[in-house]
C-alpha angles and dihedrals in degrees: 000000000000121000126184116185127182126199140166103071124135147121118310135168121247109279092028132118139237133179118214122201130201122191121192127194133181093042135084091257096191089061094049129098108217131203142186121219132176138203123199122199111284093006136100121258110267133198114248109174142344139197125198126223089263095047103262109150136203135179141195109253094246092065102031110125093018104059128052125195119202139161140216108200092188088063097036086234137132122196136204113202108198119194133173089024119200131201088250089063088069108121146106106279119215132194121217128197115204112203135127108292092027166050098190124196133199125224094255136243125238120240117189121184110193142131 
């Protein structure tokens, strides 16, 4: 059975930082492309960042230069380091594992950027 679990969300002031983690089990993690998505209230879910099985990364323009996606295959974990956070980054952040038989989503973690 596949489980994808996000953690690390919270309340942070504008300009602050957070690091999200996503741990996946039940899949061959090293073969999986992983992605982060977010959904703000009243808006559609949007793609934020992705990392391939070999570590190639890509970002939506609105977070490029502020967010960094990385992975640790030994820990079956993908991270999203978020710096210089803005109020418009407020959303529920979801992790997605892309493997045959998937995709597999986590339950999400809330990120709120507010003073």
